[in-house]
Amino acid sequence: MPAAGNRKFHLNAFLMNAGHHDAAWRHPRTQPERATDLKYFQELAHTAERGKLDSLFLADGLALWGKVRHNVLGGFEPITLLSALAAVTEHIGLIATVSTTFNEPFHVARKFASLDHISGGRAGWNIVTSSSLDEARNFGLDEHLEHSLRYSRAREFVDVATKLWDSWEDEAPVIDRASGIYADTGRIHQLGHVGEFFRVQGPLNVQRSPQGYPLLVQAGSSEDGKEFAAQYAEAVFTAQQTLADGQTFYKDLKSRLARYGRAPEDVKILPGICPIIGDTEVRARELEEELTALQIPEYGLAQLSNMVGVDLSGLPLDGPLPDLPDERDINGNKSRFTLVAELARRDGLNLRQLIARLGGGRGHRVFAGTPEQIADQLEEWFTQDAADGFNIMPPFLPGGLADFVDLVVPILQRRGLFRTEYTGRTLRDHYGLPRPANRLAARV
């Protein structure tokens, strides 16, 4: 393989209640009863930090997704949980998912500025536009906003949020006890923003935080999603099944950056991988088969139905995926729809086989093997321009994360691909990204 030069992996731990496999909660190595146990997540955070990972990440939605009858769904609101994790960790980044469709910029800017202060500069925001009709119905809507409209709203939302973070200059708090002046109000700015979706006066009621802005993360891979990422994102969580698909996405997204005045190194691309680890390849595959055998078809069909926008309930499991609509007619997650449809078509999978393939990663790559084989896969994607790092999705928790940290990370470290110690203080330091300049300060 080509040498990686001075580049180093970025590794993020994507945490879900019992793990990423949809049958993980039924496996004896998991603890589903701890889905709302703070100490459980503190233990996971300590494991990830022991491995020197860049960050940990919490997905989120504003509805109870899927069939809770058959999986451990629901749980903590992410910023609340990450604030608690900040108090018991020192280095690892803390990335929360927050929707731009069902929130307001002032609320979100305030929460992330607070998390960044609480954590000493370790906050990250996974920006999503929401993709589910159930979410819309929790906010007084009968239909979900149209896909491109959600992204238009998201662009203005992020623009307003960043201005709010800039509304306090670093030097605004002067704290002059003798004169009785706490803040130089000439360094605190109103926005006066009037746009298509928002009217926000400002300033924010939180002082500028250690990072200035949280790390901005994005996960959509549709055309709208990629263009949004090229303009705003600093890390991108994505899903590709093959090295060739990963290379295509990587080249495409990096090529879009120049028109926004950005360089390739300004955005880190982290494909998701669900690593099923065994001391031998046979044992890894046996573990994968154990998890597959615990799947509940009713749950898998419901999950698949949501991905492809077609109700599959009642169809024979040994039959093919039925005819699907065009991507342009999907108002949910367009990129995941296309990935699943192409996976079924490319590999000739029936519904039962497709459910099994999606059980561990919901469209992200699942790889079963030894620690050396997992490391080889990561190194290949990294050195062959398909990734700047990886979004690690343990199939089951807590053991799946511990196995990766204790067995795979040391191999990557010996190969010179991953840090052996934290060298920076903030999440931006971990990702090699600068602290943003204050745009409002520059205009006065």
PDB file of N, CA, C and O in Angstrom, residues 348-418:
ATOM      1  N   GLY A 348     -27.885  -8.994  -5.883  1.00  0.00           N
ATOM      2  CA  GLY A 348     -29.002  -9.900  -6.102  1.00  0.00           C
ATOM      3  C   GLY A 348     -29.628 -10.406  -4.810  1.00  0.00           C
ATOM      4  O   GLY A 348     -29.959 -11.591  -4.693  1.00  0.00           O
ATOM      5  N   LEU A 349     -29.839  -9.529  -3.843  1.00  0.00           N
ATOM      6  CA  LEU A 349     -30.292  -9.937  -2.516  1.00  0.00           C
ATOM      7  C   LEU A 349     -31.823  -9.983  -2.445  1.00  0.00           C
ATOM      8  O   LEU A 349     -32.505  -9.072  -2.932  1.00  0.00           O
ATOM      9  N   ASN A 350     -32.351 -11.034  -1.819  1.00  0.00           N
ATOM     10  CA  ASN A 350     -33.772 -11.032  -1.493  1.00  0.00           C
ATOM     11  C   ASN A 350     -33.969 -10.252  -0.196  1.00  0.00           C
ATOM     12  O   ASN A 350     -33.003  -9.773   0.416  1.00  0.00           O
ATOM     13  N   LEU A 351     -35.224 -10.118   0.239  1.00  0.00           N
ATOM     14  CA  LEU A 351     -35.503  -9.281   1.407  1.00  0.00           C
ATOM     15  C   LEU A 351     -34.813  -9.805   2.662  1.00  0.00           C
ATOM     16  O   LEU A 351     -34.261  -9.036   3.445  1.00  0.00           O
ATOM     17  N   ARG A 352     -34.822 -11.125   2.862  1.00  0.00           N
ATOM     18  CA  ARG A 352     -34.187 -11.689   4.042  1.00  0.00           C
ATOM     19  C   ARG A 352     -32.691 -11.393   4.051  1.00  0.00           C
ATOM     20  O   ARG A 352     -32.118 -10.997   5.072  1.00  0.00           O
ATOM     21  N   GLN A 353     -32.054 -11.555   2.900  1.00  0.00           N
ATOM     22  CA  GLN A 353     -30.615 -11.302   2.797  1.00  0.00           C
ATOM     23  C   GLN A 353     -30.304  -9.816   2.966  1.00  0.00           C
ATOM     24  O   GLN A 353     -29.300  -9.447   3.585  1.00  0.00           O
ATOM     25  N   LEU A 354     -31.168  -8.973   2.431  1.00  0.00           N
ATOM     26  CA  LEU A 354     -30.946  -7.534   2.541  1.00  0.00           C
ATOM     27  C   LEU A 354     -31.085  -7.080   3.990  1.00  0.00           C
ATOM     28  O   LEU A 354     -30.272  -6.276   4.484  1.00  0.00           O
ATOM     29  N   ILE A 355     -32.068  -7.601   4.693  1.00  0.00           N
ATOM     30  CA  ILE A 355     -32.223  -7.275   6.106  1.00  0.00           C
ATOM     31  C   ILE A 355     -30.981  -7.692   6.891  1.00  0.00           C
ATOM     32  O   ILE A 355     -30.493  -6.959   7.763  1.00  0.00           O
ATOM     33  N   ALA A 356     -30.453  -8.877   6.569  1.00  0.00           N
ATOM     34  CA  ALA A 356     -29.245  -9.344   7.257  1.00  0.00           C
ATOM     35  C   ALA A 356     -28.061  -8.435   6.970  1.00  0.00           C
ATOM     36  O   ALA A 356     -27.283  -8.098   7.880  1.00  0.00           O
ATOM     37  N   ARG A 357     -27.927  -8.006   5.709  1.00  0.00           N
ATOM     38  CA  ARG A 357     -26.792  -7.151   5.342  1.00  0.00           C
ATOM     39  C   ARG A 357     -26.880  -5.778   5.992  1.00  0.00           C
ATOM     40  O   ARG A 357     -25.862  -5.148   6.278  1.00  0.00           O
ATOM     41  N   LEU A 358     -28.095  -5.297   6.214  1.00  0.00           N
ATOM     42  CA  LEU A 358     -28.280  -3.962   6.783  1.00  0.00           C
ATOM     43  C   LEU A 358     -28.328  -3.975   8.303  1.00  0.00           C
ATOM     44  O   LEU A 358     -28.313  -2.916   8.933  1.00  0.00           O
ATOM     45  N   GLY A 359     -28.389  -5.159   8.909  1.00  0.00           N
ATOM     46  CA  GLY A 359     -28.590  -5.258  10.351  1.00  0.00           C
ATOM     47  C   GLY A 359     -27.508  -4.588  11.162  1.00  0.00           C
ATOM     48  O   GLY A 359     -27.782  -4.006  12.217  1.00  0.00           O
ATOM     49  N   GLY A 360     -26.254  -4.650  10.705  1.00  0.00           N
ATOM     50  CA  GLY A 360     -25.162  -4.095  11.490  1.00  0.00           C
ATOM     51  C   GLY A 360     -24.894  -2.626  11.254  1.00  0.00           C
ATOM     52  O   GLY A 360     -24.398  -1.931  12.135  1.00  0.00           O
ATOM     53  N   GLY A 361     -25.201  -2.118  10.050  1.00  0.00           N
ATOM     54  CA  GLY A 361     -24.796  -0.752   9.744  1.00  0.00           C
ATOM     55  C   GLY A 361     -25.830   0.112   9.073  1.00  0.00           C
ATOM     56  O   GLY A 361     -25.549   1.272   8.770  1.00  0.00           O
ATOM     57  N   ARG A 362     -27.040  -0.443   8.787  1.00  0.00           N
ATOM     58  CA  ARG A 362     -28.098   0.337   8.141  1.00  0.00           C
ATOM     59  C   ARG A 362     -27.593   1.003   6.865  1.00  0.00           C
ATOM     60  O   ARG A 362     -27.952   2.137   6.562  1.00  0.00           O
ATOM     61  N   GLY A 363     -26.749   0.311   6.135  1.00  0.00           N
ATOM     62  CA  GLY A 363     -26.194   0.853   4.899  1.00  0.00           C
ATOM     63  C   GLY A 363     -24.718   1.170   4.991  1.00  0.00           C
ATOM     64  O   GLY A 363     -24.040   1.270   3.964  1.00  0.00           O
ATOM     65  N   HIS A 364     -24.193   1.333   6.190  1.00  0.00           N
ATOM     66  CA  HIS A 364     -22.753   1.478   6.367  1.00  0.00           C
ATOM     67  C   HIS A 364     -22.079   0.111   6.177  1.00  0.00           C
ATOM     68  O   HIS A 364     -22.707  -0.937   6.340  1.00  0.00           O
ATOM     69  N   ARG A 365     -20.810   0.157   5.873  1.00  0.00           N
ATOM     70  CA  ARG A 365     -20.077  -1.080   5.611  1.00  0.00           C
ATOM     71  C   ARG A 365     -19.902  -1.892   6.895  1.00  0.00           C
ATOM     72  O   ARG A 365     -19.551  -1.355   7.948  1.00  0.00           O
ATOM     73  N   VAL A 366     -20.170  -3.173   6.796  1.00  0.00           N
ATOM     74  CA  VAL A 366     -19.942  -4.110   7.889  1.00  0.00           C
ATOM     75  C   VAL A 366     -18.805  -5.027   7.470  1.00  0.00           C
ATOM     76  O   VAL A 366     -18.806  -5.571   6.363  1.00  0.00           O
ATOM     77  N   PHE A 367     -17.805  -5.193   8.347  1.00  0.00           N
ATOM     78  CA  PHE A 367     -16.668  -6.052   8.018  1.00  0.00           C
ATOM     79  C   PHE A 367     -16.350  -6.927   9.214  1.00  0.00           C
ATOM     80  O   PHE A 367     -16.134  -6.423  10.319  1.00  0.00           O
ATOM     81  N   ALA A 368     -16.334  -8.231   8.999  1.00  0.00           N
ATOM     82  CA  ALA A 368     -16.013  -9.193  10.048  1.00  0.00           C
ATOM     83  C   ALA A 368     -14.629  -9.758   9.797  1.00  0.00           C
ATOM     84  O   ALA A 368     -14.330 -10.243   8.699  1.00  0.00           O
ATOM     85  N   GLY A 369     -13.767  -9.701  10.804  1.00  0.00           N
ATOM     86  CA  GLY A 369     -12.416 -10.222  10.644  1.00  0.00           C
ATOM     87  C   GLY A 369     -11.599 -10.068  11.908  1.00  0.00           C
ATOM     88  O   GLY A 369     -12.093  -9.644  12.962  1.00  0.00           O
ATOM     89  N   THR A 370     -10.333 -10.400  11.792  1.00  0.00           N
ATOM     90  CA  THR A 370      -9.412 -10.259  12.916  1.00  0.00           C
ATOM     91  C   THR A 370      -9.021  -8.789  13.070  1.00  0.00           C
ATOM     92  O   THR A 370      -9.247  -7.976  12.162  1.00  0.00           O
ATOM     93  N   PRO A 371      -8.415  -8.418  14.199  1.00  0.00           N
ATOM     94  CA  PRO A 371      -7.948  -7.040  14.342  1.00  0.00           C
ATOM     95  C   PRO A 371      -7.013  -6.615  13.211  1.00  0.00           C
ATOM     96  O   PRO A 371      -7.115  -5.478  12.719  1.00  0.00           O
ATOM     97  N   GLU A 372      -6.120  -7.497  12.784  1.00  0.00           N
ATOM     98  CA  GLU A 372      -5.214  -7.178  11.669  1.00  0.00           C
ATOM     99  C   GLU A 372      -5.997  -6.922  10.388  1.00  0.00           C
ATOM    100  O   GLU A 372      -5.691  -5.988   9.635  1.00  0.00           O
ATOM    101  N   GLN A 373      -7.008  -7.739  10.124  1.00  0.00           N
ATOM    102  CA  GLN A 373      -7.804  -7.560   8.906  1.00  0.00           C
ATOM    103  C   GLN A 373      -8.610  -6.269   8.953  1.00  0.00           C
ATOM    104  O   GLN A 373      -8.731  -5.570   7.932  1.00  0.00           O
ATOM    105  N   ILE A 374      -9.145  -5.938  10.118  1.00  0.00           N
ATOM    106  CA  ILE A 374      -9.851  -4.659  10.255  1.00  0.00           C
ATOM    107  C   ILE A 374      -8.890  -3.506   9.990  1.00  0.00           C
ATOM    108  O   ILE A 374      -9.200  -2.575   9.237  1.00  0.00           O
ATOM    109  N   ALA A 375      -7.711  -3.553  10.602  1.00  0.00           N
ATOM    110  CA  ALA A 375      -6.718  -2.494  10.399  1.00  0.00           C
ATOM    111  C   ALA A 375      -6.323  -2.386   8.938  1.00  0.00           C
ATOM    112  O   ALA A 375      -6.141  -1.285   8.409  1.00  0.00           O
ATOM    113  N   ASP A 376      -6.173  -3.540   8.256  1.00  0.00           N
ATOM    114  CA  ASP A 376      -5.831  -3.525   6.831  1.00  0.00           C
ATOM    115  C   ASP A 376      -6.898  -2.803   6.017  1.00  0.00           C
ATOM    116  O   ASP A 376      -6.586  -2.027   5.098  1.00  0.00           O
ATOM    117  N   GLN A 377      -8.165  -3.074   6.326  1.00  0.00           N
ATOM    118  CA  GLN A 377      -9.257  -2.422   5.611  1.00  0.00           C
ATOM    119  C   GLN A 377      -9.220  -0.907   5.803  1.00  0.00           C
ATOM    120  O   GLN A 377      -9.342  -0.145   4.843  1.00  0.00           O
ATOM    121  N   LEU A 378      -9.028  -0.484   7.028  1.00  0.00           N
ATOM    122  CA  LEU A 378      -8.983   0.952   7.301  1.00  0.00           C
ATOM    123  C   LEU A 378      -7.788   1.596   6.606  1.00  0.00           C
ATOM    124  O   LEU A 378      -7.908   2.682   6.016  1.00  0.00           O
ATOM    125  N   GLU A 379      -6.644   0.939   6.666  1.00  0.00           N
ATOM    126  CA  GLU A 379      -5.463   1.500   6.020  1.00  0.00           C
ATOM    127  C   GLU A 379      -5.642   1.598   4.516  1.00  0.00           C
ATOM    128  O   GLU A 379      -5.237   2.590   3.889  1.00  0.00           O
ATOM    129  N   GLU A 380      -6.267   0.594   3.920  1.00  0.00           N
ATOM    130  CA  GLU A 380      -6.461   0.630   2.470  1.00  0.00           C
ATOM    131  C   GLU A 380      -7.339   1.810   2.067  1.00  0.00           C
ATOM    132  O   GLU A 380      -6.993   2.560   1.143  1.00  0.00           O
ATOM    133  N   TRP A 381      -8.457   1.999   2.731  1.00  0.00           N
ATOM    134  CA  TRP A 381      -9.327   3.121   2.386  1.00  0.00           C
ATOM    135  C   TRP A 381      -8.619   4.453   2.620  1.00  0.00           C
ATOM    136  O   TRP A 381      -8.792   5.391   1.827  1.00  0.00           O
ATOM    137  N   PHE A 382      -7.829   4.534   3.670  1.00  0.00           N
ATOM    138  CA  PHE A 382      -7.119   5.774   3.999  1.00  0.00           C
ATOM    139  C   PHE A 382      -6.051   6.093   2.958  1.00  0.00           C
ATOM    140  O   PHE A 382      -5.958   7.224   2.476  1.00  0.00           O
ATOM    141  N   THR A 383      -5.252   5.113   2.609  1.00  0.00           N
ATOM    142  CA  THR A 383      -4.146   5.362   1.677  1.00  0.00           C
ATOM    143  C   THR A 383      -4.593   5.428   0.224  1.00  0.00           C
ATOM    144  O   THR A 383      -3.869   5.969  -0.619  1.00  0.00           O
ATOM    145  N   GLN A 384      -5.784   4.909  -0.072  1.00  0.00           N
ATOM    146  CA  GLN A 384      -6.291   4.917  -1.442  1.00  0.00           C
ATOM    147  C   GLN A 384      -7.310   6.036  -1.682  1.00  0.00           C
ATOM    148  O   GLN A 384      -8.125   5.970  -2.603  1.00  0.00           O
ATOM    149  N   ASP A 385      -7.243   7.084  -0.877  1.00  0.00           N
ATOM    150  CA  ASP A 385      -8.065   8.284  -1.068  1.00  0.00           C
ATOM    151  C   ASP A 385      -9.560   7.991  -1.080  1.00  0.00           C
ATOM    152  O   ASP A 385     -10.313   8.472  -1.943  1.00  0.00           O
ATOM    153  N   ALA A 386      -9.985   7.220  -0.079  1.00  0.00           N
ATOM    154  CA  ALA A 386     -11.414   7.004   0.134  1.00  0.00           C
ATOM    155  C   ALA A 386     -11.844   7.518   1.497  1.00  0.00           C
ATOM    156  O   ALA A 386     -13.046   7.519   1.787  1.00  0.00           O
ATOM    157  N   ALA A 387     -10.896   7.949   2.342  1.00  0.00           N
ATOM    158  CA  ALA A 387     -11.234   8.362   3.699  1.00  0.00           C
ATOM    159  C   ALA A 387     -10.105   9.158   4.327  1.00  0.00           C
ATOM    160  O   ALA A 387      -8.932   8.946   4.011  1.00  0.00           O
ATOM    161  N   ASP A 388     -10.474  10.082   5.215  1.00  0.00           N
ATOM    162  CA  ASP A 388      -9.512  10.761   6.090  1.00  0.00           C
ATOM    163  C   ASP A 388      -9.541  10.159   7.489  1.00  0.00           C
ATOM    164  O   ASP A 388      -8.755  10.547   8.356  1.00  0.00           O
ATOM    165  N   GLY A 389     -10.439   9.255   7.697  1.00  0.00           N
ATOM    166  CA  GLY A 389     -10.617   8.597   8.980  1.00  0.00           C
ATOM    167  C   GLY A 389     -11.907   7.821   8.927  1.00  0.00           C
ATOM    168  O   GLY A 389     -12.489   7.630   7.845  1.00  0.00           O
ATOM    169  N   PHE A 390     -12.409   7.408  10.089  1.00  0.00           N
ATOM    170  CA  PHE A 390     -13.552   6.505  10.094  1.00  0.00           C
ATOM    171  C   PHE A 390     -14.478   6.781  11.260  1.00  0.00           C
ATOM    172  O   PHE A 390     -14.051   7.170  12.348  1.00  0.00           O
ATOM    173  N   ASN A 391     -15.752   6.558  10.992  1.00  0.00           N
ATOM    174  CA  ASN A 391     -16.803   6.633  11.985  1.00  0.00           C
ATOM    175  C   ASN A 391     -17.034   5.197  12.458  1.00  0.00           C
ATOM    176  O   ASN A 391     -17.661   4.398  11.757  1.00  0.00           O
ATOM    177  N   ILE A 392     -16.504   4.855  13.620  1.00  0.00           N
ATOM    178  CA  ILE A 392     -16.528   3.476  14.106  1.00  0.00           C
ATOM    179  C   ILE A 392     -17.876   3.201  14.772  1.00  0.00           C
ATOM    180  O   ILE A 392     -18.272   3.884  15.712  1.00  0.00           O
ATOM    181  N   MET A 393     -18.556   2.147  14.284  1.00  0.00           N
ATOM    182  CA  MET A 393     -19.909   1.814  14.705  1.00  0.00           C
ATOM    183  C   MET A 393     -19.894   0.423  15.339  1.00  0.00           C
ATOM    184  O   MET A 393     -20.142  -0.575  14.663  1.00  0.00           O
ATOM    185  N   PRO A 394     -19.572   0.311  16.627  1.00  0.00           N
ATOM    186  CA  PRO A 394     -19.477  -1.011  17.245  1.00  0.00           C
ATOM    187  C   PRO A 394     -20.789  -1.777  17.121  1.00  0.00           C
ATOM    188  O   PRO A 394     -21.864  -1.236  17.419  1.00  0.00           O
ATOM    189  N   PRO A 395     -20.739  -3.032  16.692  1.00  0.00           N
ATOM    190  CA  PRO A 395     -21.986  -3.784  16.509  1.00  0.00           C
ATOM    191  C   PRO A 395     -22.720  -4.030  17.802  1.00  0.00           C
ATOM    192  O   PRO A 395     -23.946  -4.141  17.820  1.00  0.00           O
ATOM    193  N   PHE A 396     -21.978  -4.135  18.902  1.00  0.00           N
ATOM    194  CA  PHE A 396     -22.588  -4.298  20.213  1.00  0.00           C
ATOM    195  C   PHE A 396     -21.737  -3.544  21.226  1.00  0.00           C
ATOM    196  O   PHE A 396     -20.545  -3.297  21.023  1.00  0.00           O
ATOM    197  N   LEU A 397     -22.385  -3.133  22.314  1.00  0.00           N
ATOM    198  CA  LEU A 397     -21.715  -2.367  23.363  1.00  0.00           C
ATOM    199  C   LEU A 397     -21.995  -3.019  24.717  1.00  0.00           C
ATOM    200  O   LEU A 397     -23.041  -3.620  24.913  1.00  0.00           O
ATOM    201  N   PRO A 398     -21.029  -2.903  25.632  1.00  0.00           N
ATOM    202  CA  PRO A 398     -19.784  -2.125  25.546  1.00  0.00           C
ATOM    203  C   PRO A 398     -18.617  -2.843  24.875  1.00  0.00           C
ATOM    204  O   PRO A 398     -17.626  -2.222  24.501  1.00  0.00           O
ATOM    205  N   GLY A 399     -18.698  -4.181  24.719  1.00  0.00           N
ATOM    206  CA  GLY A 399     -17.530  -4.948  24.286  1.00  0.00           C
ATOM    207  C   GLY A 399     -17.024  -4.621  22.898  1.00  0.00           C
ATOM    208  O   GLY A 399     -15.821  -4.676  22.647  1.00  0.00           O
ATOM    209  N   GLY A 400     -17.907  -4.275  21.967  1.00  0.00           N
ATOM    210  CA  GLY A 400     -17.462  -3.987  20.611  1.00  0.00           C
ATOM    211  C   GLY A 400     -16.549  -2.786  20.530  1.00  0.00           C
ATOM    212  O   GLY A 400     -15.599  -2.757  19.737  1.00  0.00           O
ATOM    213  N   LEU A 401     -16.822  -1.766  21.356  1.00  0.00           N
ATOM    214  CA  LEU A 401     -15.944  -0.596  21.394  1.00  0.00           C
ATOM    215  C   LEU A 401     -14.633  -0.941  22.071  1.00  0.00           C
ATOM    216  O   LEU A 401     -13.552  -0.552  21.593  1.00  0.00           O
ATOM    217  N   ALA A 402     -14.691  -1.668  23.179  1.00  0.00           N
ATOM    218  CA  ALA A 402     -13.463  -2.063  23.880  1.00  0.00           C
ATOM    219  C   ALA A 402     -12.575  -2.913  22.991  1.00  0.00           C
ATOM    220  O   ALA A 402     -11.347  -2.756  22.978  1.00  0.00           O
ATOM    221  N   ASP A 403     -13.165  -3.840  22.221  1.00  0.00           N
ATOM    222  CA  ASP A 403     -12.372  -4.667  21.305  1.00  0.00           C
ATOM    223  C   ASP A 403     -11.644  -3.804  20.284  1.00  0.00           C
ATOM    224  O   ASP A 403     -10.466  -4.028  19.982  1.00  0.00           O
ATOM    225  N   PHE A 404     -12.340  -2.809  19.729  1.00  0.00           N
ATOM    226  CA  PHE A 404     -11.698  -1.943  18.737  1.00  0.00           C
ATOM    227  C   PHE A 404     -10.560  -1.152  19.366  1.00  0.00           C
ATOM    228  O   PHE A 404      -9.455  -1.074  18.805  1.00  0.00           O
ATOM    229  N   VAL A 405     -10.826  -0.563  20.533  1.00  0.00           N
ATOM    230  CA  VAL A 405      -9.812   0.257  21.206  1.00  0.00           C
ATOM    231  C   VAL A 405      -8.603  -0.581  21.626  1.00  0.00           C
ATOM    232  O   VAL A 405      -7.445  -0.162  21.459  1.00  0.00           O
ATOM    233  N   ASP A 406      -8.839  -1.766  22.148  1.00  0.00           N
ATOM    234  CA  ASP A 406      -7.745  -2.561  22.716  1.00  0.00           C
ATOM    235  C   ASP A 406      -7.026  -3.432  21.693  1.00  0.00           C
ATOM    236  O   ASP A 406      -5.863  -3.798  21.915  1.00  0.00           O
ATOM    237  N   LEU A 407      -7.677  -3.743  20.578  1.00  0.00           N
ATOM    238  CA  LEU A 407      -7.097  -4.685  19.627  1.00  0.00           C
ATOM    239  C   LEU A 407      -6.730  -4.048  18.284  1.00  0.00           C
ATOM    240  O   LEU A 407      -5.702  -4.397  17.701  1.00  0.00           O
ATOM    241  N   VAL A 408      -7.560  -3.132  17.795  1.00  0.00           N
ATOM    242  CA  VAL A 408      -7.306  -2.551  16.467  1.00  0.00           C
ATOM    243  C   VAL A 408      -6.475  -1.272  16.574  1.00  0.00           C
ATOM    244  O   VAL A 408      -5.519  -1.082  15.814  1.00  0.00           O
ATOM    245  N   VAL A 409      -6.824  -0.389  17.510  1.00  0.00           N
ATOM    246  CA  VAL A 409      -6.101   0.881  17.632  1.00  0.00           C
ATOM    247  C   VAL A 409      -4.595   0.674  17.813  1.00  0.00           C
ATOM    248  O   VAL A 409      -3.792   1.368  17.175  1.00  0.00           O
ATOM    249  N   PRO A 410      -4.133  -0.264  18.671  1.00  0.00           N
ATOM    250  CA  PRO A 410      -2.680  -0.456  18.798  1.00  0.00           C
ATOM    251  C   PRO A 410      -1.993  -0.827  17.489  1.00  0.00           C
ATOM    252  O   PRO A 410      -0.846  -0.422  17.257  1.00  0.00           O
ATOM    253  N   ILE A 411      -2.675  -1.563  16.622  1.00  0.00           N
ATOM    254  CA  ILE A 411      -2.094  -1.903  15.315  1.00  0.00           C
ATOM    255  C   ILE A 411      -1.939  -0.641  14.479  1.00  0.00           C
ATOM    256  O   ILE A 411      -0.891  -0.419  13.850  1.00  0.00           O
ATOM    257  N   LEU A 412      -2.961   0.195  14.465  1.00  0.00           N
ATOM    258  CA  LEU A 412      -2.888   1.449  13.714  1.00  0.00           C
ATOM    259  C   LEU A 412      -1.790   2.353  14.263  1.00  0.00           C
ATOM    260  O   LEU A 412      -1.083   3.038  13.495  1.00  0.00           O
ATOM    261  N   GLN A 413      -1.616   2.341  15.580  1.00  0.00           N
ATOM    262  CA  GLN A 413      -0.550   3.137  16.185  1.00  0.00           C
ATOM    263  C   GLN A 413       0.825   2.611  15.793  1.00  0.00           C
ATOM    264  O   GLN A 413       1.728   3.396  15.460  1.00  0.00           O
ATOM    265  N   ARG A 414       1.007   1.305  15.803  1.00  0.00           N
ATOM    266  CA  ARG A 414       2.307   0.721  15.410  1.00  0.00           C
ATOM    267  C   ARG A 414       2.630   1.024  13.954  1.00  0.00           C
ATOM    268  O   ARG A 414       3.810   1.168  13.591  1.00  0.00           O
ATOM    269  N   ARG A 415       1.612   1.146  13.142  1.00  0.00           N
ATOM    270  CA  ARG A 415       1.824   1.460  11.724  1.00  0.00           C
ATOM    271  C   ARG A 415       2.015   2.953  11.483  1.00  0.00           C
ATOM    272  O   ARG A 415       2.206   3.383  10.340  1.00  0.00           O
ATOM    273  N   GLY A 416       1.946   3.742  12.537  1.00  0.00           N
ATOM    274  CA  GLY A 416       2.134   5.193  12.400  1.00  0.00           C
ATOM    275  C   GLY A 416       0.954   5.913  11.805  1.00  0.00           C
ATOM    276  O   GLY A 416       1.088   7.037  11.312  1.00  0.00           O
ATOM    277  N   LEU A 417      -0.232   5.286  11.865  1.00  0.00           N
ATOM    278  CA  LEU A 417      -1.416   5.856  11.251  1.00  0.00           C
ATOM    279  C   LEU A 417      -2.303   6.613  12.231  1.00  0.00           C
ATOM    280  O   LEU A 417      -3.195   7.362  11.813  1.00  0.00           O
ATOM    281  N   PHE A 418      -2.081   6.418  13.528  1.00  0.00           N
ATOM    282  CA  PHE A 418      -2.952   7.035  14.518  1.00  0.00           C
ATOM    283  C   PHE A 418      -2.146   7.469  15.728  1.00  0.00           C
ATOM    284  O   PHE A 418      -1.128   6.855  16.058  1.00  0.00           O
TER     285      PHE A 418
END
